[in-house]
mmCIF file of C-alpha atoms in Angstrom:
data_model
loop_
_atom_site.group_PDB
_atom_site.id
_atom_site.type_symbol
_atom_site.label_atom_id
_atom_site.label_comp_id
_atom_site.label_asym_id
_atom_site.label_seq_id
_atom_site.Cartn_x
_atom_site.Cartn_y
_atom_site.Cartn_z
ATOM 1 C CA MET J 1 153.000 -14.108 -17.927
ATOM 2 C CA THR J 2 156.507 -15.487 -18.240
ATOM 3 C CA TYR J 3 157.276 -19.033 -19.376
ATOM 4 C CA SER J 4 158.320 -19.933 -15.816
ATOM 5 C CA PHE J 5 155.055 -18.559 -14.404
ATOM 6 C CA LEU J 6 153.028 -20.594 -16.911
ATOM 7 C CA GLN J 7 154.912 -23.767 -15.956
ATOM 8 C CA ASN J 8 154.182 -23.220 -12.268
ATOM 9 C CA TYR J 9 150.594 -22.211 -13.008
ATOM 10 C CA TRP J 10 149.880 -25.410 -14.900
ATOM 11 C CA TRP J 11 151.551 -27.533 -12.258
ATOM 12 C CA PHE J 12 149.151 -25.916 -9.788
ATOM 13 C CA LEU J 13 146.144 -26.772 -11.958
ATOM 14 C CA VAL J 14 147.282 -30.377 -12.453
ATOM 15 C CA SER J 15 147.923 -30.691 -8.716
ATOM 16 C CA LEU J 16 144.473 -29.292 -7.950
ATOM 17 C CA LEU J 17 142.874 -31.848 -10.254
ATOM 18 C CA GLY J 18 144.864 -34.583 -8.524
ATOM 19 C CA ALA J 19 143.723 -33.360 -5.109
ATOM 20 C CA LEU J 20 140.083 -33.263 -6.235
ATOM 21 C CA LEU J 21 140.464 -36.767 -7.666
ATOM 22 C CA VAL J 22 141.641 -38.121 -4.307
ATOM 23 C CA PHE J 23 138.627 -36.512 -2.596
ATOM 24 C CA LEU J 24 136.197 -37.883 -5.183
ATOM 25 C CA MET J 25 137.512 -41.375 -4.588
ATOM 26 C CA PHE J 26 135.019 -41.550 -1.726
ATOM 27 C CA VAL J 27 133.017 -43.378 -4.419
ATOM 28 C CA GLN J 28 135.638 -46.133 -4.535
ATOM 29 C CA GLY J 29 135.909 -46.156 -0.744
ATOM 30 C CA ALA J 30 132.166 -46.586 -0.273
ATOM 31 C CA ASN J 31 132.100 -49.347 -2.881
ATOM 32 C CA ALA J 32 134.901 -51.158 -1.073
ATOM 33 C CA MET J 33 132.691 -51.185 2.052
ATOM 34 C CA LEU J 34 129.607 -52.338 0.154
ATOM 35 C CA PHE J 35 129.217 -55.704 1.876
ATOM 36 C CA SER J 36 130.449 -54.370 5.207
ATOM 37 C CA LEU J 37 127.978 -51.485 5.469
ATOM 38 C CA GLY J 38 125.108 -53.218 3.666
ATOM 39 C CA ARG J 39 123.991 -56.465 5.274
ATOM 40 C CA ASN J 40 121.098 -57.232 2.896
ATOM 41 C CA ASP J 41 120.056 -56.542 -0.695
ATOM 42 C CA ALA J 42 117.981 -53.483 0.206
ATOM 43 C CA GLU J 43 120.807 -51.804 2.123
ATOM 44 C CA ARG J 44 123.358 -52.593 -0.579
ATOM 45 C CA ARG J 45 121.031 -51.096 -3.183
ATOM 46 C CA LEU J 46 120.894 -47.909 -1.129
ATOM 47 C CA LEU J 47 124.691 -47.748 -1.131
ATOM 48 C CA VAL J 48 125.005 -48.479 -4.846
ATOM 49 C CA ASN J 49 122.495 -45.757 -5.719
ATOM 50 C CA SER J 50 124.267 -43.309 -3.428
ATOM 51 C CA THR J 51 127.656 -43.763 -5.122
ATOM 52 C CA GLY J 52 126.064 -44.332 -8.529
ATOM 53 C CA ARG J 53 124.999 -40.713 -8.659
ATOM 54 C CA LYS J 54 128.578 -39.501 -8.247
ATOM 55 C CA TRP J 55 130.831 -42.056 -9.950
ATOM 56 C CA GLU J 56 130.908 -40.108 -13.229
ATOM 57 C CA LEU J 57 132.505 -37.169 -11.387
ATOM 58 C CA THR J 58 135.401 -39.372 -10.260
ATOM 59 C CA PHE J 59 135.929 -40.919 -13.680
ATOM 60 C CA THR J 60 135.636 -37.564 -15.465
ATOM 61 C CA THR J 61 138.153 -36.004 -13.078
ATOM 62 C CA LEU J 62 140.559 -38.900 -13.703
ATOM 63 C CA VAL J 63 140.293 -38.393 -17.466
ATOM 64 C CA THR J 64 140.644 -34.604 -17.095
ATOM 65 C CA PHE J 65 143.684 -35.107 -14.856
ATOM 66 C CA GLY J 66 145.316 -37.258 -17.537
ATOM 67 C CA GLY J 67 144.327 -34.830 -20.278
ATOM 68 C CA ALA J 68 145.715 -31.833 -18.409
ATOM 69 C CA PHE J 69 148.989 -33.690 -17.852
ATOM 70 C CA PHE J 70 149.136 -34.585 -21.547
ATOM 71 C CA ALA J 71 148.549 -31.009 -22.676
ATOM 72 C CA SER J 72 150.821 -29.239 -20.197
ATOM 73 C CA PHE J 73 153.544 -31.809 -19.472
ATOM 74 C CA PRO J 74 153.532 -34.181 -22.457
ATOM 75 C CA LEU J 75 156.880 -35.788 -21.654
ATOM 76 C CA PHE J 76 155.493 -37.045 -18.339
ATOM 77 C CA TYR J 77 152.435 -38.389 -20.115
ATOM 78 C CA SER J 78 154.479 -40.292 -22.679
ATOM 79 C CA THR J 79 156.954 -41.533 -20.065
ATOM 80 C CA SER J 80 154.547 -42.640 -17.347
ATOM 81 C CA PHE J 81 151.399 -43.571 -19.253
ATOM 82 C CA GLY J 82 153.425 -45.091 -22.050
ATOM 83 C CA GLY J 83 156.158 -46.737 -19.965
ATOM 84 C CA ALA J 84 154.235 -47.763 -16.841
ATOM 85 C CA TYR J 85 151.686 -49.337 -19.144
ATOM 86 C CA TRP J 86 150.348 -52.164 -17.015
ATOM 87 C CA LEU J 87 150.041 -50.069 -13.868
ATOM 88 C CA TRP J 88 147.747 -47.543 -15.575
ATOM 89 C CA MET J 89 145.896 -50.186 -17.604
ATOM 90 C CA ILE J 90 144.950 -52.072 -14.442
ATOM 91 C CA ILE J 91 143.670 -48.833 -12.895
ATOM 92 C CA LEU J 92 141.598 -48.024 -15.978
ATOM 93 C CA PHE J 93 140.324 -51.620 -16.204
ATOM 94 C CA THR J 94 138.950 -51.424 -12.671
ATOM 95 C CA PHE J 95 137.081 -48.252 -13.639
ATOM 96 C CA VAL J 96 135.624 -50.125 -16.616
ATOM 97 C CA LEU J 97 134.443 -52.825 -14.200
ATOM 98 C CA GLN J 98 132.810 -50.088 -12.149
ATOM 99 C CA ALA J 99 130.943 -48.635 -15.115
ATOM 100 C CA VAL J 100 129.755 -52.072 -16.261
ATOM 101 C CA SER J 101 128.594 -52.913 -12.748
ATOM 102 C CA TYR J 102 126.452 -49.814 -12.356
ATOM 103 C CA GLU J 103 124.890 -50.370 -15.770
ATOM 104 C CA PHE J 104 124.052 -54.079 -15.648
ATOM 105 C CA GLN J 105 123.739 -55.358 -12.082
ATOM 106 C CA ASN J 106 119.931 -54.986 -11.949
ATOM 107 C CA LYS J 107 119.141 -55.295 -15.643
ATOM 108 C CA MET J 108 116.684 -57.905 -16.894
ATOM 109 C CA GLY J 109 118.457 -61.063 -18.036
ATOM 110 C CA ASN J 110 121.430 -60.629 -15.718
ATOM 111 C CA PHE J 111 122.316 -64.314 -15.380
ATOM 112 C CA LEU J 112 125.406 -63.539 -13.270
ATOM 113 C CA GLY J 113 123.350 -62.013 -10.470
ATOM 114 C CA PRO J 114 123.680 -58.610 -8.768
ATOM 115 C CA LYS J 115 126.350 -59.806 -6.338
ATOM 116 C CA THR J 116 128.771 -60.555 -9.166
ATOM 117 C CA PHE J 117 128.604 -56.974 -10.368
ATOM 118 C CA GLN J 118 128.693 -55.667 -6.801
ATOM 119 C CA ALA J 119 131.922 -57.645 -6.343
ATOM 120 C CA MET J 120 133.297 -55.693 -9.318
ATOM 121 C CA LEU J 121 132.555 -52.485 -7.421
ATOM 122 C CA VAL J 122 134.505 -53.828 -4.448
ATOM 123 C CA ILE J 123 137.464 -54.684 -6.712
ATOM 124 C CA ASN J 124 137.463 -51.164 -8.109
ATOM 125 C CA GLY J 125 137.109 -49.735 -4.595
ATOM 126 C CA LEU J 126 140.194 -51.577 -3.338
ATOM 127 C CA VAL J 127 142.532 -51.758 -6.339
ATOM 128 C CA ALA J 128 142.091 -48.286 -7.880
ATOM 129 C CA PRO J 129 143.003 -46.239 -4.750
ATOM 130 C CA LEU J 130 145.847 -48.627 -3.902
ATOM 131 C CA LEU J 131 147.472 -48.350 -7.338
ATOM 132 C CA LEU J 132 146.826 -44.616 -7.702
ATOM 133 C CA GLY J 133 148.427 -44.008 -4.315
ATOM 134 C CA GLY J 134 151.391 -46.149 -5.338
ATOM 135 C CA ALA J 135 151.707 -44.205 -8.608
ATOM 136 C CA VAL J 136 151.707 -40.866 -6.764
ATOM 137 C CA ALA J 137 154.341 -42.192 -4.339
ATOM 138 C CA THR J 138 156.747 -42.583 -7.273
ATOM 139 C CA PHE J 139 156.810 -38.758 -7.441
ATOM 140 C CA PHE J 140 158.783 -38.904 -4.200
ATOM 141 C CA ASN J 141 160.586 -42.232 -4.583
ATOM 142 C CA GLY J 142 161.334 -42.405 -8.298
ATOM 143 C CA SER J 143 160.526 -44.699 -11.215
ATOM 144 C CA ASN J 144 162.628 -46.923 -13.435
ATOM 145 C CA PHE J 145 162.732 -45.096 -16.785
ATOM 146 C CA ILE J 146 165.213 -43.517 -19.187
ATOM 147 C CA VAL J 147 164.710 -40.402 -21.322
ATOM 148 C CA ASP J 148 166.854 -39.775 -24.392
ATOM 149 C CA LYS J 149 165.601 -36.965 -26.632
ATOM 150 C CA MET J 150 168.266 -37.822 -29.224
ATOM 151 C CA ASN J 151 166.122 -40.844 -30.092
ATOM 152 C CA LEU J 152 164.020 -38.459 -32.160
ATOM 153 C CA THR J 153 166.782 -38.638 -34.744
ATOM 154 C CA VAL J 154 166.449 -42.442 -34.985
ATOM 155 C CA PHE J 155 164.199 -42.998 -37.994
ATOM 156 C CA SER J 156 163.266 -46.600 -37.187
ATOM 157 C CA GLN J 157 162.207 -45.988 -33.567
ATOM 158 C CA PRO J 158 161.859 -42.303 -32.573
ATOM 159 C CA VAL J 159 160.832 -43.012 -28.951
ATOM 160 C CA ILE J 160 162.049 -40.421 -26.438
ATOM 161 C CA SER J 161 161.511 -42.397 -23.249
ATOM 162 C CA HIS J 162 161.200 -46.042 -22.286
ATOM 163 C CA TRP J 163 160.970 -48.178 -19.163
ATOM 164 C CA ALA J 164 164.292 -49.617 -18.077
ATOM 165 C CA ASN J 165 162.840 -53.083 -17.487
ATOM 166 C CA ALA J 166 160.000 -55.270 -18.752
ATOM 167 C CA SER J 167 157.668 -54.724 -15.783
ATOM 168 C CA CYS J 168 155.875 -51.766 -17.449
ATOM 169 C CA GLY J 169 155.383 -49.981 -14.148
ATOM 170 C CA LEU J 170 154.474 -52.910 -11.906
ATOM 171 C CA ASP J 171 157.923 -52.685 -10.315
ATOM 172 C CA ALA J 172 156.603 -49.631 -8.438
ATOM 173 C CA LEU J 173 154.738 -52.053 -6.181
ATOM 174 C CA LEU J 174 158.039 -53.610 -5.111
ATOM 175 C CA ASP J 175 158.994 -50.446 -3.228
ATOM 176 C CA PRO J 176 157.499 -50.790 0.283
ATOM 177 C CA TRP J 177 157.106 -47.012 0.653
ATOM 178 C CA ASN J 178 155.025 -46.876 -2.513
ATOM 179 C CA LEU J 179 152.801 -49.515 -0.956
ATOM 180 C CA VAL J 180 152.635 -47.510 2.275
ATOM 181 C CA LEU J 181 151.167 -44.499 0.477
ATOM 182 C CA GLY J 182 149.005 -46.753 -1.689
ATOM 183 C CA LEU J 183 147.488 -48.377 1.387
ATOM 184 C CA ALA J 184 147.085 -44.959 3.029
ATOM 185 C CA VAL J 185 145.104 -43.711 0.013
ATOM 186 C CA MET J 186 143.033 -46.910 0.005
ATOM 187 C CA PHE J 187 142.061 -46.476 3.678
ATOM 188 C CA LEU J 188 141.530 -42.734 3.109
ATOM 189 C CA ALA J 189 139.071 -43.525 0.312
ATOM 190 C CA GLN J 190 137.205 -45.832 2.686
ATOM 191 C CA VAL J 191 137.137 -43.138 5.378
ATOM 192 C CA LEU J 192 135.726 -40.614 2.920
ATOM 193 C CA GLY J 193 133.318 -43.215 1.566
ATOM 194 C CA ILE J 194 131.914 -43.896 5.029
ATOM 195 C CA LEU J 195 131.602 -40.191 5.780
ATOM 196 C CA TYR J 196 129.837 -39.625 2.465
ATOM 197 C CA VAL J 197 127.395 -42.502 2.955
ATOM 198 C CA MET J 198 126.558 -41.387 6.492
ATOM 199 C CA ASN J 199 125.726 -37.952 5.101
ATOM 200 C CA ASN J 200 123.924 -39.088 1.955
ATOM 201 C CA VAL J 201 121.969 -42.216 2.966
ATOM 202 C CA ASN J 202 119.067 -41.878 5.367
ATOM 203 C CA ASP J 203 119.293 -45.260 7.083
ATOM 204 C CA GLU J 204 120.125 -45.637 10.782
ATOM 205 C CA ASN J 205 121.501 -49.171 10.448
ATOM 206 C CA ILE J 206 124.004 -48.102 7.787
ATOM 207 C CA ARG J 207 124.971 -44.992 9.754
ATOM 208 C CA SER J 208 125.537 -46.939 12.975
ATOM 209 C CA ARG J 209 127.732 -49.477 11.192
ATOM 210 C CA GLY J 210 129.554 -46.643 9.448
ATOM 211 C CA SER J 211 130.589 -44.979 12.716
ATOM 212 C CA VAL J 212 132.077 -48.289 13.877
ATOM 213 C CA ARG J 213 133.837 -49.035 10.579
ATOM 214 C CA LEU J 214 135.180 -45.491 10.536
ATOM 215 C CA VAL J 215 137.442 -46.209 13.496
ATOM 216 C CA GLY J 216 138.874 -49.309 11.825
ATOM 217 C CA CYS J 217 139.668 -47.406 8.607
ATOM 218 C CA ALA J 218 140.856 -44.111 10.110
ATOM 219 C CA ALA J 219 143.451 -45.691 12.426
ATOM 220 C CA PRO J 220 145.555 -47.415 9.703
ATOM 221 C CA PHE J 221 145.127 -44.391 7.410
ATOM 222 C CA VAL J 222 146.585 -42.001 9.999
ATOM 223 C CA LEU J 223 149.444 -44.358 10.927
ATOM 224 C CA LEU J 224 150.419 -45.037 7.310
ATOM 225 C CA LEU J 225 150.207 -41.393 6.259
ATOM 226 C CA VAL J 226 152.233 -40.152 9.232
ATOM 227 C CA ALA J 227 154.905 -42.778 8.549
ATOM 228 C CA PHE J 228 155.098 -41.764 4.879
ATOM 229 C CA LEU J 229 155.255 -38.040 5.686
ATOM 230 C CA ILE J 230 158.002 -38.434 8.302
ATOM 231 C CA ARG J 231 160.092 -40.605 6.023
ATOM 232 C CA THR J 232 159.582 -38.242 3.058
ATOM 233 C CA LEU J 233 160.537 -35.111 4.984
ATOM 234 C CA LEU J 234 163.715 -36.761 6.282
ATOM 235 C CA LYS J 235 164.856 -38.462 3.064
ATOM 236 C CA ASP J 236 167.080 -37.125 0.322
ATOM 237 C CA GLY J 237 165.070 -35.453 -2.401
ATOM 238 C CA PHE J 238 165.491 -34.922 -6.129
ATOM 239 C CA ALA J 239 166.513 -31.332 -6.861
ATOM 240 C CA TYR J 240 167.728 -29.619 -10.022
ATOM 241 C CA ASN J 241 169.822 -26.596 -10.886
ATOM 242 C CA PRO J 242 167.585 -24.197 -12.865
ATOM 243 C CA GLU J 243 170.580 -22.707 -14.673
ATOM 244 C CA THR J 244 172.187 -25.943 -15.885
ATOM 245 C CA GLY J 245 169.272 -28.386 -15.612
ATOM 246 C CA GLU J 246 171.449 -30.843 -13.669
ATOM 247 C CA ILE J 247 169.551 -33.204 -11.350
ATOM 248 C CA PHE J 248 171.142 -33.951 -7.984
ATOM 249 C CA MET J 249 170.230 -35.414 -4.600
ATOM 250 C CA GLU J 250 169.610 -32.891 -1.832
ATOM 251 C CA PRO J 251 169.334 -33.976 1.828
ATOM 252 C CA ASN J 252 165.925 -33.196 3.362
ATOM 253 C CA LYS J 253 164.803 -31.622 0.080
ATOM 254 C CA TYR J 254 161.060 -31.879 0.740
ATOM 255 C CA TRP J 255 161.409 -30.456 4.238
ATOM 256 C CA HIS J 256 163.401 -27.570 2.743
ATOM 257 C CA ASN J 257 160.601 -27.032 0.235
ATOM 258 C CA PHE J 258 158.046 -26.686 3.008
ATOM 259 C CA VAL J 259 160.332 -24.282 4.882
ATOM 260 C CA ASP J 260 160.968 -22.188 1.762
ATOM 261 C CA MET J 261 157.296 -22.270 0.759
ATOM 262 C CA TRP J 262 155.847 -21.831 4.246
ATOM 263 C CA TYR J 263 152.351 -21.289 2.866
ATOM 264 C CA LEU J 264 152.341 -24.912 1.672
ATOM 265 C CA LEU J 265 153.252 -26.031 5.188
ATOM 266 C CA VAL J 266 150.363 -23.971 6.570
ATOM 267 C CA MET J 267 148.069 -25.517 3.955
ATOM 268 C CA LEU J 268 149.252 -29.001 4.936
ATOM 269 C CA LEU J 269 148.670 -28.429 8.652
ATOM 270 C CA VAL J 270 145.224 -26.867 8.089
ATOM 271 C CA GLY J 271 144.303 -29.791 5.854
ATOM 272 C CA VAL J 272 145.393 -32.336 8.474
ATOM 273 C CA VAL J 273 143.380 -30.563 11.177
ATOM 274 C CA LEU J 274 140.239 -30.403 9.024
ATOM 275 C CA THR J 275 140.550 -34.045 7.997
ATOM 276 C CA LEU J 276 140.939 -35.244 11.572
ATOM 277 C CA TYR J 277 138.150 -32.931 12.786
ATOM 278 C CA GLY J 278 135.620 -34.451 10.395
ATOM 279 C CA ILE J 279 136.654 -37.983 11.349
ATOM 280 C CA VAL J 280 136.829 -37.515 15.120
ATOM 281 C CA ARG J 281 133.616 -35.535 15.446
ATOM 282 C CA THR J 282 131.731 -38.130 13.411
ATOM 283 C CA ILE J 283 133.052 -40.887 15.674
ATOM 284 C CA VAL J 284 132.237 -39.193 18.986
ATOM 285 C CA SER J 285 128.875 -37.687 17.996
ATOM 286 C CA LYS J 286 125.861 -39.870 17.220
ATOM 287 C CA THR J 287 124.039 -37.059 15.398
ATOM 288 C CA TYR J 288 126.832 -35.421 13.385
ATOM 289 C CA ILE J 289 126.715 -36.542 9.731
ATOM 290 C CA GLN J 290 128.495 -33.626 8.011
ATOM 291 C CA GLY J 291 132.029 -34.992 8.413
ATOM 292 C CA ILE J 292 132.538 -35.479 4.672
ATOM 293 C CA TRP J 293 132.814 -31.709 4.161
ATOM 294 C CA PRO J 294 135.575 -30.703 6.610
ATOM 295 C CA SER J 295 137.421 -33.944 5.925
ATOM 296 C CA GLY J 296 136.966 -33.581 2.171
ATOM 297 C CA ILE J 297 138.269 -30.012 2.154
ATOM 298 C CA GLY J 298 141.138 -31.108 4.391
ATOM 299 C CA VAL J 299 142.092 -33.941 2.036
ATOM 300 C CA VAL J 300 142.144 -31.559 -0.947
ATOM 301 C CA LEU J 301 144.450 -29.178 0.946
ATOM 302 C CA VAL J 302 146.803 -31.970 2.095
ATOM 303 C CA VAL J 303 147.137 -33.568 -1.352
ATOM 304 C CA LEU J 304 147.468 -30.181 -3.064
ATOM 305 C CA SER J 305 150.261 -29.108 -0.707
ATOM 306 C CA LEU J 306 152.158 -32.381 -1.240
ATOM 307 C CA LEU J 307 151.909 -32.243 -5.029
ATOM 308 C CA LEU J 308 152.987 -28.601 -5.119
ATOM 309 C CA CYS J 309 155.885 -29.421 -2.813
ATOM 310 C CA VAL J 310 157.108 -32.142 -5.156
ATOM 311 C CA GLY J 311 156.939 -29.934 -8.281
ATOM 312 C CA TRP J 312 157.821 -26.398 -7.225
ATOM 313 C CA ASN J 313 161.041 -24.905 -5.848
ATOM 314 C CA ASN J 314 163.410 -26.539 -8.357
ATOM 315 C CA THR J 315 162.302 -30.102 -7.612
ATOM 316 C CA ALA J 316 162.187 -33.058 -10.006
ATOM 317 C CA TYR J 317 158.568 -34.196 -9.734
ATOM 318 C CA TYR J 318 159.109 -37.481 -11.592
ATOM 319 C CA PRO J 319 162.583 -38.739 -10.680
ATOM 320 C CA SER J 320 164.296 -41.604 -12.459
ATOM 321 C CA THR J 321 166.051 -44.311 -10.469
ATOM 322 C CA ALA J 322 167.594 -45.772 -13.629
ATOM 323 C CA ASP J 323 169.235 -42.534 -14.801
ATOM 324 C CA LEU J 324 169.143 -39.519 -12.476
ATOM 325 C CA GLN J 325 169.551 -37.032 -15.342
ATOM 326 C CA SER J 326 166.448 -38.458 -17.030
ATOM 327 C CA SER J 327 164.303 -37.159 -14.164
ATOM 328 C CA LEU J 328 161.455 -34.890 -15.192
ATOM 329 C CA THR J 329 160.924 -31.352 -13.938
ATOM 330 C CA ILE J 330 158.238 -28.825 -14.771
ATOM 331 C CA ALA J 331 160.867 -27.030 -16.874
ATOM 332 C CA ASN J 332 162.150 -29.911 -19.019
ATOM 333 C CA SER J 333 158.868 -31.764 -19.568
ATOM 334 C CA CYS J 334 156.369 -28.990 -20.310
ATOM 335 C CA SER J 335 154.699 -27.861 -23.528
ATOM 336 C CA SER J 336 155.760 -24.789 -25.477
ATOM 337 C CA GLU J 337 155.120 -21.314 -24.147
ATOM 338 C CA PHE J 338 152.481 -20.739 -26.831
ATOM 339 C CA THR J 339 150.586 -23.881 -25.821
ATOM 340 C CA LEU J 340 150.693 -23.102 -22.109
ATOM 341 C CA ARG J 341 149.652 -19.496 -22.709
ATOM 342 C CA THR J 342 146.724 -20.496 -24.931
ATOM 343 C CA MET J 343 145.530 -23.114 -22.451
ATOM 344 C CA ALA J 344 145.867 -20.609 -19.605
ATOM 345 C CA ILE J 345 143.232 -18.459 -21.313
ATOM 346 C CA VAL J 346 140.909 -21.467 -21.646
ATOM 347 C CA SER J 347 141.499 -22.360 -17.986
ATOM 348 C CA LEU J 348 139.656 -19.167 -16.986
ATOM 349 C CA LEU J 349 136.460 -21.139 -17.635
ATOM 350 C CA ILE J 350 137.273 -23.592 -14.822
ATOM 351 C CA PRO J 351 135.449 -21.612 -12.069
ATOM 352 C CA PHE J 352 132.246 -21.736 -14.135
ATOM 353 C CA VAL J 353 132.580 -25.500 -14.553
ATOM 354 C CA LEU J 354 133.145 -25.931 -10.809
ATOM 355 C CA ALA J 355 130.104 -23.755 -10.101
ATOM 356 C CA TYR J 356 127.971 -25.982 -12.319
ATOM 357 C CA ILE J 357 129.263 -29.108 -10.534
ATOM 358 C CA VAL J 358 128.342 -27.585 -7.160
ATOM 359 C CA TYR J 359 124.877 -26.657 -8.453
ATOM 360 C CA ALA J 360 124.282 -30.137 -9.903
ATOM 361 C CA TRP J 361 125.550 -31.788 -6.710
ATOM 362 C CA ARG J 362 123.156 -29.773 -4.547
ATOM 363 C CA ALA J 363 120.264 -30.538 -6.881
ATOM 364 C CA ILE J 364 120.958 -34.282 -6.781
ATOM 365 C CA ASP J 365 121.393 -34.368 -2.999
ATOM 366 C CA ARG J 366 118.461 -32.132 -2.141
ATOM 367 C CA ARG J 367 116.876 -35.169 -0.529
ATOM 368 C CA LYS J 368 118.711 -37.951 1.295
ATOM 369 C CA ILE J 369 118.495 -41.391 -0.299
ATOM 370 C CA ASP J 370 116.119 -43.755 1.521
ATOM 371 C CA HIS J 371 114.208 -46.962 0.831
ATOM 372 C CA GLU J 372 111.120 -45.096 -0.406
ATOM 373 C CA GLU J 373 113.053 -43.241 -3.098
ATOM 374 C CA ILE J 374 114.721 -46.463 -4.294
ATOM 375 C CA THR J 375 111.334 -48.181 -4.555
ATOM 376 C CA LYS J 376 109.524 -45.394 -6.403
ATOM 377 C CA GLY J 377 112.257 -43.696 -8.409
ATOM 378 C CA GLU J 378 114.778 -44.713 -11.037
ATOM 379 C CA SER J 379 117.641 -46.661 -9.459
ATOM 380 C CA TYR J 380 120.610 -48.873 -10.202
#
C-alpha cells in the first residue's frame, strides 16, 4: 500500500460515511414533517417513536464522520471545524435539541408540554440538513480561509489555519449555490423521512398523507439538485498539480473528473435512477411501501460519487476563496503514512460493524409500529 493509495483509500471511507450520513438523515426529514404527517397526539407519538429508534444511528454516524476526518485529514478538521466554528456549532446544537426532545417530551413533570419538545425536533429536522448541505457545497464552491504552516514557528500563536473574516463559517450561507444544495439536502431528508415512515409505521392515515406530501417534497428536491449538478459540471473547478502542489482553476474540472473516472459517472446515474424509482413508485402505487430502500441506496451512491469526484483525480476538495494556494487536497492535508496505514488495518473491522447494524435494524423493525405497540410497550 503506497502513501498515495492510503490517501485515496481514506478519502473513500470518509466519503462513504458522508453518504451514509445523508441517507440516515431520514430521521431529520421525518421530524421536520412531524406536524404535517401527524394531525393528533397519537399520530405524532407514532412518528416520534418511529424516528426515536433510529436517531442514535444518525448522530453516531455524524460523530464517526468527524472523527474519521480528524484522524485521516487533520488539517481539514482544524481548518473547517475550527474556523467555521459557528456553522458547525449550530448543527451540533440542533442535534442536542433532538436528543433532549426524545428524552424529556413525555417525562413526568414536563411543564413545557410535549409540543415544545416536538418543535425542537422540527427545528433539528429543518436546520441540520440545510446547514450540512451548505457545508458540503463549500467543497465545490470554496470557503474563506487561509492556511500558513509557517505559523507553527510562531511561539505566541502557533495556529496553522484561520478564517479570513469574523463570520466563523456563516458566510457560506451568503453563497446562493451553497443554499441551493442546502435546500436540496433538506428536501431530500424530508423525502427519505416520508418514505421511511410509510414503511415503518402501520397507520393508513399517516401513509395516505405521506404519499401526498411526497410529491411536494420530491419536486423541489429534484429541481434544486439538477440545477446544482448542471452548474457544478459546467463551472471552473479547483485542480492541483501533483508534482508541484500548485492549485489552479481548470474549466469544467468536475465534468472532466466524471469522464476520467467513468465508474463514478455510472455510479451517479445508477443512484439517480434508484432514487427516482423509489419516489415515483411510492407515489403511483397505493400499496408499495418499500421505497425507502431503492431510494436510500440510490442516495448513498449519488452522494458517494459526488464526494469522490471532488477529492480524487488531483482535485482540491476544500478550496479557499481567500487564498487559492491554501486550498486543501488529500495529499497536503492528510495524516502521516504510518497513521493512515495503522488505521487502514483497523478499518478492516468496518464490515463487521455494518453487519451488526443491519442485524440490529432488522430486529428492531421486525414488527411495524402501530398504536397497540405504543400503548403497551416502552415509548417516547
